[in-house]
Amino acid sequence: MVKARLFGKKRSGGSVEVLFERRVDESTFIGQIKFSGKLRPGSELIVGNNEILEVLERQSLFFLLRSDKPIMEILKTQVLFHSHPNKKRVSACG
């Protein structure tokens, strides 16, 4: 299991933090999103090097998201890995 955080913004400019939970297929995954305002199916989030995540649906506390490229490629280069609260996070960003 990979737990990782992606930081970005909504098209409207509001900040978002996406916690990757589980991959569904190559470009679709389930995650949690920290955001302000509204987030509906069809909303687009911009993370990393302008990669687009589309909100497909909300499932209680989780969201189904689709990326514009394979999600594992984005996670390899653009994430902060989630670890134990007493340990430092390791940045994979350049």
mmCIF file of C-alpha atoms in Angstrom:
data_model
loop_
_atom_site.group_PDB
_atom_site.id
_atom_site.type_symbol
_atom_site.label_atom_id
_atom_site.label_comp_id
_atom_site.label_asym_id
_atom_site.label_seq_id
_atom_site.Cartn_x
_atom_site.Cartn_y
_atom_site.Cartn_z
ATOM 1 C CA MET A 1 0.000 0.000 0.000
ATOM 2 C CA VAL A 2 1.270 3.477 -0.904
ATOM 3 C CA LYS A 3 0.075 6.409 1.160
ATOM 4 C CA ALA A 4 1.164 9.703 -0.314
ATOM 5 C CA ARG A 5 0.113 13.333 -0.383
ATOM 6 C CA LEU A 6 -0.210 15.553 -3.415
ATOM 7 C CA PHE A 7 -0.570 19.309 -3.070
ATOM 8 C CA GLY A 8 -2.278 21.509 -5.611
ATOM 9 C CA LYS A 9 -5.230 23.755 -6.315
ATOM 10 C CA LYS A 10 -8.731 23.765 -7.708
ATOM 11 C CA ARG A 11 -9.375 25.502 -11.043
ATOM 12 C CA SER A 12 -10.942 28.291 -8.971
ATOM 13 C CA GLY A 13 -7.593 28.788 -7.209
ATOM 14 C CA GLY A 14 -8.357 27.247 -3.818
ATOM 15 C CA SER A 15 -5.699 25.010 -2.277
ATOM 16 C CA VAL A 16 -6.162 21.240 -2.068
ATOM 17 C CA GLU A 17 -4.294 18.386 -0.440
ATOM 18 C CA VAL A 18 -4.938 14.909 -1.840
ATOM 19 C CA LEU A 19 -4.133 11.807 0.198
ATOM 20 C CA PHE A 20 -3.734 8.828 -2.122
ATOM 21 C CA GLU A 21 -5.405 5.772 -0.564
ATOM 22 C CA ARG A 22 -5.789 3.033 -3.188
ATOM 23 C CA ARG A 23 -5.239 2.592 -6.915
ATOM 24 C CA VAL A 24 -8.259 1.362 -8.879
ATOM 25 C CA ASP A 25 -6.545 1.144 -12.274
ATOM 26 C CA GLU A 26 -3.658 2.843 -14.077
ATOM 27 C CA SER A 27 -5.118 6.344 -13.904
ATOM 28 C CA THR A 28 -7.969 6.054 -11.374
ATOM 29 C CA PHE A 29 -7.640 6.012 -7.601
ATOM 30 C CA ILE A 30 -9.471 6.542 -4.334
ATOM 31 C CA GLY A 31 -8.283 9.315 -2.081
ATOM 32 C CA GLN A 32 -9.203 11.832 0.549
ATOM 33 C CA ILE A 33 -9.140 15.525 -0.272
ATOM 34 C CA LYS A 34 -8.650 18.444 2.092
ATOM 35 C CA PHE A 35 -10.261 21.514 0.521
ATOM 36 C CA SER A 36 -12.372 24.547 1.197
ATOM 37 C CA GLY A 37 -15.561 25.428 -0.601
ATOM 38 C CA LYS A 38 -17.291 22.923 -2.873
ATOM 39 C CA LEU A 39 -15.968 19.959 -4.790
ATOM 40 C CA ARG A 40 -18.319 18.184 -7.177
ATOM 41 C CA PRO A 41 -18.014 15.429 -9.778
ATOM 42 C CA GLY A 42 -16.332 16.984 -12.802
ATOM 43 C CA SER A 43 -14.194 19.332 -10.697
ATOM 44 C CA GLU A 44 -10.564 19.453 -11.795
ATOM 45 C CA LEU A 45 -7.582 19.691 -9.475
ATOM 46 C CA ILE A 46 -4.126 20.751 -10.628
ATOM 47 C CA VAL A 47 -1.250 19.016 -8.823
ATOM 48 C CA GLY A 48 2.504 18.612 -9.287
ATOM 49 C CA ASN A 49 3.736 19.746 -12.691
ATOM 50 C CA ASN A 50 0.271 20.761 -13.891
ATOM 51 C CA GLU A 51 -1.129 17.232 -13.850
ATOM 52 C CA ILE A 52 -4.926 17.196 -13.822
ATOM 53 C CA LEU A 53 -7.007 15.107 -11.417
ATOM 54 C CA GLU A 54 -10.725 14.917 -12.181
ATOM 55 C CA VAL A 55 -13.189 14.231 -9.376
ATOM 56 C CA LEU A 56 -15.428 11.414 -10.617
ATOM 57 C CA GLU A 57 -17.565 10.893 -7.513
ATOM 58 C CA ARG A 58 -17.662 11.258 -3.770
ATOM 59 C CA GLN A 59 -17.947 8.153 -1.595
ATOM 60 C CA SER A 60 -18.548 9.407 1.961
ATOM 61 C CA LEU A 61 -15.119 10.631 3.180
ATOM 62 C CA PHE A 62 -13.389 9.437 0.009
ATOM 63 C CA PHE A 63 -13.296 10.575 -3.598
ATOM 64 C CA LEU A 64 -12.856 8.606 -6.803
ATOM 65 C CA LEU A 65 -10.351 10.510 -8.955
ATOM 66 C CA ARG A 66 -8.905 10.081 -12.448
ATOM 67 C CA SER A 67 -5.539 11.490 -13.494
ATOM 68 C CA ASP A 68 -4.465 12.677 -16.930
ATOM 69 C CA LYS A 69 -1.473 10.296 -16.811
ATOM 70 C CA PRO A 70 -0.699 7.078 -14.903
ATOM 71 C CA ILE A 71 -1.104 7.862 -11.214
ATOM 72 C CA MET A 72 2.020 5.945 -10.184
ATOM 73 C CA GLU A 73 4.111 8.236 -12.447
ATOM 74 C CA ILE A 74 2.730 11.276 -10.643
ATOM 75 C CA LEU A 75 3.285 9.711 -7.227
ATOM 76 C CA LYS A 76 6.905 8.792 -8.021
ATOM 77 C CA THR A 77 7.853 12.409 -8.680
ATOM 78 C CA GLN A 78 5.392 14.670 -6.879
ATOM 79 C CA VAL A 79 4.608 13.340 -3.432
ATOM 80 C CA LEU A 80 5.289 13.665 0.233
ATOM 81 C CA PHE A 81 5.151 10.161 1.654
ATOM 82 C CA HIS A 82 2.954 9.795 4.688
ATOM 83 C CA SER A 83 4.690 8.253 7.665
ATOM 84 C CA HIS A 84 4.375 7.876 11.410
ATOM 85 C CA PRO A 85 3.482 11.255 13.052
ATOM 86 C CA ASN A 86 6.712 11.269 15.092
ATOM 87 C CA LYS A 87 8.925 10.758 12.038
ATOM 88 C CA LYS A 88 9.790 13.330 9.396
ATOM 89 C CA ARG A 89 8.124 13.044 6.015
ATOM 90 C CA VAL A 90 10.403 12.420 3.073
ATOM 91 C CA SER A 91 9.896 14.571 0.028
ATOM 92 C CA ALA A 92 10.207 12.949 -3.381
ATOM 93 C CA CYS A 93 10.008 16.341 -5.077
ATOM 94 C CA GLY A 94 13.089 17.475 -7.003
#
